CSV table of C-alpha atoms in Angstrom, one decimal:
chain,number,residue,atom,x,y,z
A,24,UNK,CA,172.3,23.3,-198.3
A,25,UNK,CA,171.0,20.4,-196.4
A,26,UNK,CA,171.6,17.7,-199.2
A,27,UNK,CA,170.5,14.9,-196.7
A,28,UNK,CA,167.0,16.6,-195.8
A,29,UNK,CA,166.7,17.6,-199.5
A,30,UNK,CA,166.8,13.7,-201.1
A,31,UNK,CA,164.6,12.7,-197.8
A,32,UNK,CA,162.0,15.2,-198.8
A,33,UNK,CA,162.4,14.0,-202.5
A,34,UNK,CA,162.2,10.2,-201.7
A,35,UNK,CA,159.1,10.9,-199.4
A,36,UNK,CA,157.4,12.6,-202.3
A,37,UNK,CA,158.4,9.9,-204.9
A,38,UNK,CA,157.2,7.3,-202.6
A,39,UNK,CA,153.8,8.7,-202.5
A,40,UNK,CA,153.8,9.0,-205.8
A,41,UNK,CA,155.0,5.6,-206.6
A,42,UNK,CA,152.4,4.3,-204.4
A,43,UNK,CA,149.8,6.4,-205.7
A,44,UNK,CA,150.4,4.7,-209.4
A,45,UNK,CA,150.3,1.2,-207.9
A,46,UNK,CA,146.7,2.5,-206.5
A,47,UNK,CA,147.9,2.0,-203.0
A,48,UNK,CA,147.5,4.3,-199.8
A,49,UNK,CA,150.1,7.1,-199.5
A,50,UNK,CA,151.0,6.1,-196.3
A,51,UNK,CA,152.3,2.8,-195.7
A,52,UNK,CA,151.4,0.6,-192.5
A,53,UNK,CA,154.5,-2.0,-192.8
A,54,UNK,CA,158.1,-1.7,-192.9
A,55,UNK,CA,160.7,-4.2,-193.7
A,56,UNK,CA,164.4,-3.5,-192.6
A,57,UNK,CA,167.6,-5.3,-193.1
A,58,UNK,CA,171.1,-4.2,-192.9
A,59,UNK,CA,174.0,-4.4,-195.5
A,60,UNK,CA,177.8,-3.9,-194.8
A,61,UNK,CA,180.0,-2.3,-197.3
A,62,UNK,CA,184.0,-2.1,-197.6
A,63,UNK,CA,185.8,1.2,-197.1
A,64,UNK,CA,188.2,2.6,-199.7
A,65,UNK,CA,189.6,5.3,-197.5
A,66,UNK,CA,192.0,4.8,-194.7
A,67,UNK,CA,190.9,8.0,-192.9
A,68,UNK,CA,186.9,7.5,-193.5
A,69,UNK,CA,184.8,6.5,-190.4
A,70,UNK,CA,184.7,2.5,-190.3
A,71,UNK,CA,184.0,-0.4,-188.0
A,72,UNK,CA,184.5,-4.2,-188.5
A,73,UNK,CA,181.6,-6.4,-189.1
A,74,UNK,CA,182.8,-9.6,-187.5
A,75,UNK,CA,180.1,-11.7,-189.1
A,76,UNK,CA,180.8,-10.8,-192.5
A,77,UNK,CA,184.7,-9.9,-191.8
A,78,UNK,CA,183.8,-6.5,-193.3
A,79,UNK,CA,185.8,-3.3,-192.5
A,80,UNK,CA,183.7,-0.5,-193.5
A,81,UNK,CA,180.1,0.8,-192.9
A,82,UNK,CA,176.7,-0.7,-192.6
A,83,UNK,CA,173.4,0.6,-194.2
A,84,UNK,CA,170.3,0.0,-192.5
A,85,UNK,CA,167.2,0.7,-194.9
A,86,UNK,CA,163.5,0.5,-194.0
A,87,UNK,CA,161.2,-0.1,-197.1
A,88,UNK,CA,157.8,-0.4,-197.6
A,89,UNK,CA,156.2,-3.6,-199.2
A,90,UNK,CA,156.7,-2.6,-202.7
A,91,UNK,CA,160.6,-2.1,-201.9
A,92,UNK,CA,160.3,1.7,-202.0
A,93,UNK,CA,162.8,3.1,-199.3
A,94,UNK,CA,161.3,5.0,-196.4
A,95,UNK,CA,164.2,5.8,-194.8
A,96,UNK,CA,168.0,4.8,-194.1
A,97,UNK,CA,170.5,5.0,-191.3
A,98,UNK,CA,174.3,4.8,-192.0
A,99,UNK,CA,176.5,3.6,-189.0
A,100,UNK,CA,179.9,1.8,-188.7
A,101,UNK,CA,180.1,-1.6,-189.6
A,102,UNK,CA,180.6,-2.8,-186.0
A,103,UNK,CA,176.9,-1.8,-184.9
A,104,UNK,CA,175.0,-4.9,-184.3
A,105,UNK,CA,171.8,-4.9,-186.5
A,106,UNK,CA,169.4,-4.6,-183.6
A,107,UNK,CA,171.3,-1.3,-182.4
A,108,UNK,CA,171.3,0.1,-185.7
A,109,UNK,CA,167.5,-0.6,-186.0
A,110,UNK,CA,166.9,1.4,-183.0
A,111,UNK,CA,167.4,4.9,-184.8
A,112,UNK,CA,166.1,3.4,-187.9
A,113,UNK,CA,162.7,2.3,-186.3
A,114,UNK,CA,162.3,6.0,-184.4
A,115,UNK,CA,163.2,7.7,-187.9
A,116,UNK,CA,160.7,5.3,-189.8
A,117,UNK,CA,157.8,5.8,-187.3
A,118,UNK,CA,158.3,9.7,-187.1
A,119,UNK,CA,158.4,10.3,-190.9
A,120,UNK,CA,155.5,7.6,-191.5
A,121,UNK,CA,153.3,7.7,-188.2
A,122,UNK,CA,151.0,5.0,-190.0
A,123,UNK,CA,153.4,2.3,-189.5
A,124,UNK,CA,152.3,-0.3,-187.3
A,125,UNK,CA,154.5,-3.2,-188.0
A,126,UNK,CA,158.1,-4.1,-188.9
A,127,UNK,CA,159.3,-7.1,-190.6
A,128,UNK,CA,163.0,-8.1,-190.3
A,129,UNK,CA,165.3,-11.4,-190.0
A,130,UNK,CA,166.1,-13.1,-186.8
A,131,UNK,CA,169.2,-10.7,-186.2
A,132,UNK,CA,166.7,-8.3,-185.0
A,133,UNK,CA,165.4,-10.4,-181.8
A,134,UNK,CA,166.2,-9.6,-178.3
A,135,UNK,CA,165.3,-6.2,-176.3
A,136,UNK,CA,164.9,-4.6,-179.3
A,137,UNK,CA,161.5,-6.0,-179.8
A,138,UNK,CA,160.3,-5.0,-176.3
A,139,UNK,CA,161.3,-1.5,-176.8
A,140,UNK,CA,159.6,-1.3,-180.0
A,141,UNK,CA,156.2,-2.5,-178.6
A,142,UNK,CA,156.4,-0.4,-175.5
A,143,UNK,CA,157.8,3.0,-176.7
A,144,UNK,CA,156.7,3.3,-180.4
A,145,UNK,CA,153.5,0.8,-180.1
A,146,UNK,CA,155.0,-1.1,-183.4
A,147,UNK,CA,155.1,-4.9,-183.5
A,148,UNK,CA,158.3,-6.5,-184.8
A,149,UNK,CA,157.7,-9.7,-186.8
A,150,UNK,CA,160.8,-11.6,-187.4
A,151,UNK,CA,160.8,-13.5,-190.5
A,152,UNK,CA,162.6,-16.8,-190.9
A,153,UNK,CA,165.2,-17.0,-193.6
A,154,UNK,CA,165.0,-20.0,-195.9
A,155,UNK,CA,168.7,-20.4,-196.0
A,156,UNK,CA,170.0,-23.9,-196.7
A,157,UNK,CA,167.0,-24.6,-199.4
A,158,UNK,CA,167.7,-25.6,-202.9
A,159,UNK,CA,166.6,-22.9,-205.2
A,160,UNK,CA,165.4,-19.4,-205.1
A,161,UNK,CA,162.4,-18.9,-203.0
A,162,UNK,CA,161.2,-15.1,-201.9
A,163,UNK,CA,160.7,-15.0,-198.2
A,164,UNK,CA,157.4,-13.5,-197.6
A,165,UNK,CA,157.5,-9.5,-196.7
A,166,UNK,CA,161.1,-9.9,-197.2
A,167,UNK,CA,162.0,-9.6,-200.8
A,168,UNK,CA,161.3,-6.0,-200.8
A,169,UNK,CA,164.3,-5.1,-198.6
A,170,UNK,CA,166.2,-7.5,-200.3
A,171,UNK,CA,165.3,-5.8,-203.9
A,172,UNK,CA,166.1,-2.6,-202.9
A,173,UNK,CA,169.6,-3.6,-201.3
A,174,UNK,CA,170.3,-5.1,-205.0
A,175,UNK,CA,169.1,-1.8,-206.3
A,176,UNK,CA,171.7,0.0,-204.5
A,177,UNK,CA,174.4,-2.5,-205.4
A,178,UNK,CA,173.9,-1.5,-209.1
A,179,UNK,CA,175.2,2.1,-208.4
A,180,UNK,CA,178.7,1.4,-208.8
A,181,UNK,CA,179.5,4.4,-206.5
A,182,UNK,CA,177.8,2.4,-203.8
A,183,UNK,CA,179.6,-0.7,-204.0
A,184,UNK,CA,182.6,0.5,-202.0
A,185,UNK,CA,182.7,3.4,-199.3
A,186,UNK,CA,185.0,6.3,-200.6
A,187,UNK,CA,183.5,8.7,-198.3
A,188,UNK,CA,185.1,10.1,-194.8
A,189,UNK,CA,181.8,10.9,-193.3
A,190,UNK,CA,178.5,8.9,-192.6
A,191,UNK,CA,176.2,12.1,-193.3
A,192,UNK,CA,178.1,12.1,-196.7
A,193,UNK,CA,177.3,8.4,-197.3
A,194,UNK,CA,173.7,8.8,-196.4
A,195,UNK,CA,173.1,11.7,-198.7
A,196,UNK,CA,174.6,9.5,-201.5
A,197,UNK,CA,172.6,6.6,-200.7
A,198,UNK,CA,169.5,8.8,-200.5
A,199,UNK,CA,170.3,10.2,-204.1
A,200,UNK,CA,170.6,6.6,-205.4
A,201,UNK,CA,167.3,5.8,-203.8
A,202,UNK,CA,165.5,9.0,-205.7
A,203,UNK,CA,167.0,7.9,-208.7
A,204,UNK,CA,165.7,4.4,-208.8
A,205,UNK,CA,162.4,5.6,-207.4
A,206,UNK,CA,162.2,7.9,-210.4
A,207,UNK,CA,161.3,4.8,-212.6
A,208,UNK,CA,158.1,3.9,-210.9
A,209,UNK,CA,156.6,7.6,-211.1
């Protein structure tokens, strides 16, 4: 049985139901993307080293709607740069949700990725400036949804560290966790 496909479809259906309960259109037009590095717990698991964060493990690349509801997730080695991991994420998101016309991301996604999105997928990329260095908490317009989703994922103890050997297994577990917290909104 294809667990990734099952949890993908389940998350899509729960997303439609949750958006309906909020009286929003069933198909989102904006997606917010980001990445999160996670340490590995197994010597034999697929991994890489995220040089910026000094983490040996994997990286999750989620795309969420404006409410923070997960649309799709791509899992890669931690050494994959955000803009490289976002290519597959953008393609997957636009294929599943053809109504997406804009992606919001942080400044780590600038570069040739922006040009490819516009030319090939007809999607605009808006790089939102962070408020790093300011005092107090101030949510960044358009980016708080993905940060909230990443914090929801961290609340699942199983996802705080990667104990899986293969990336497809990690994706199935992350999608199952997304389906579990989506059930709260339906």
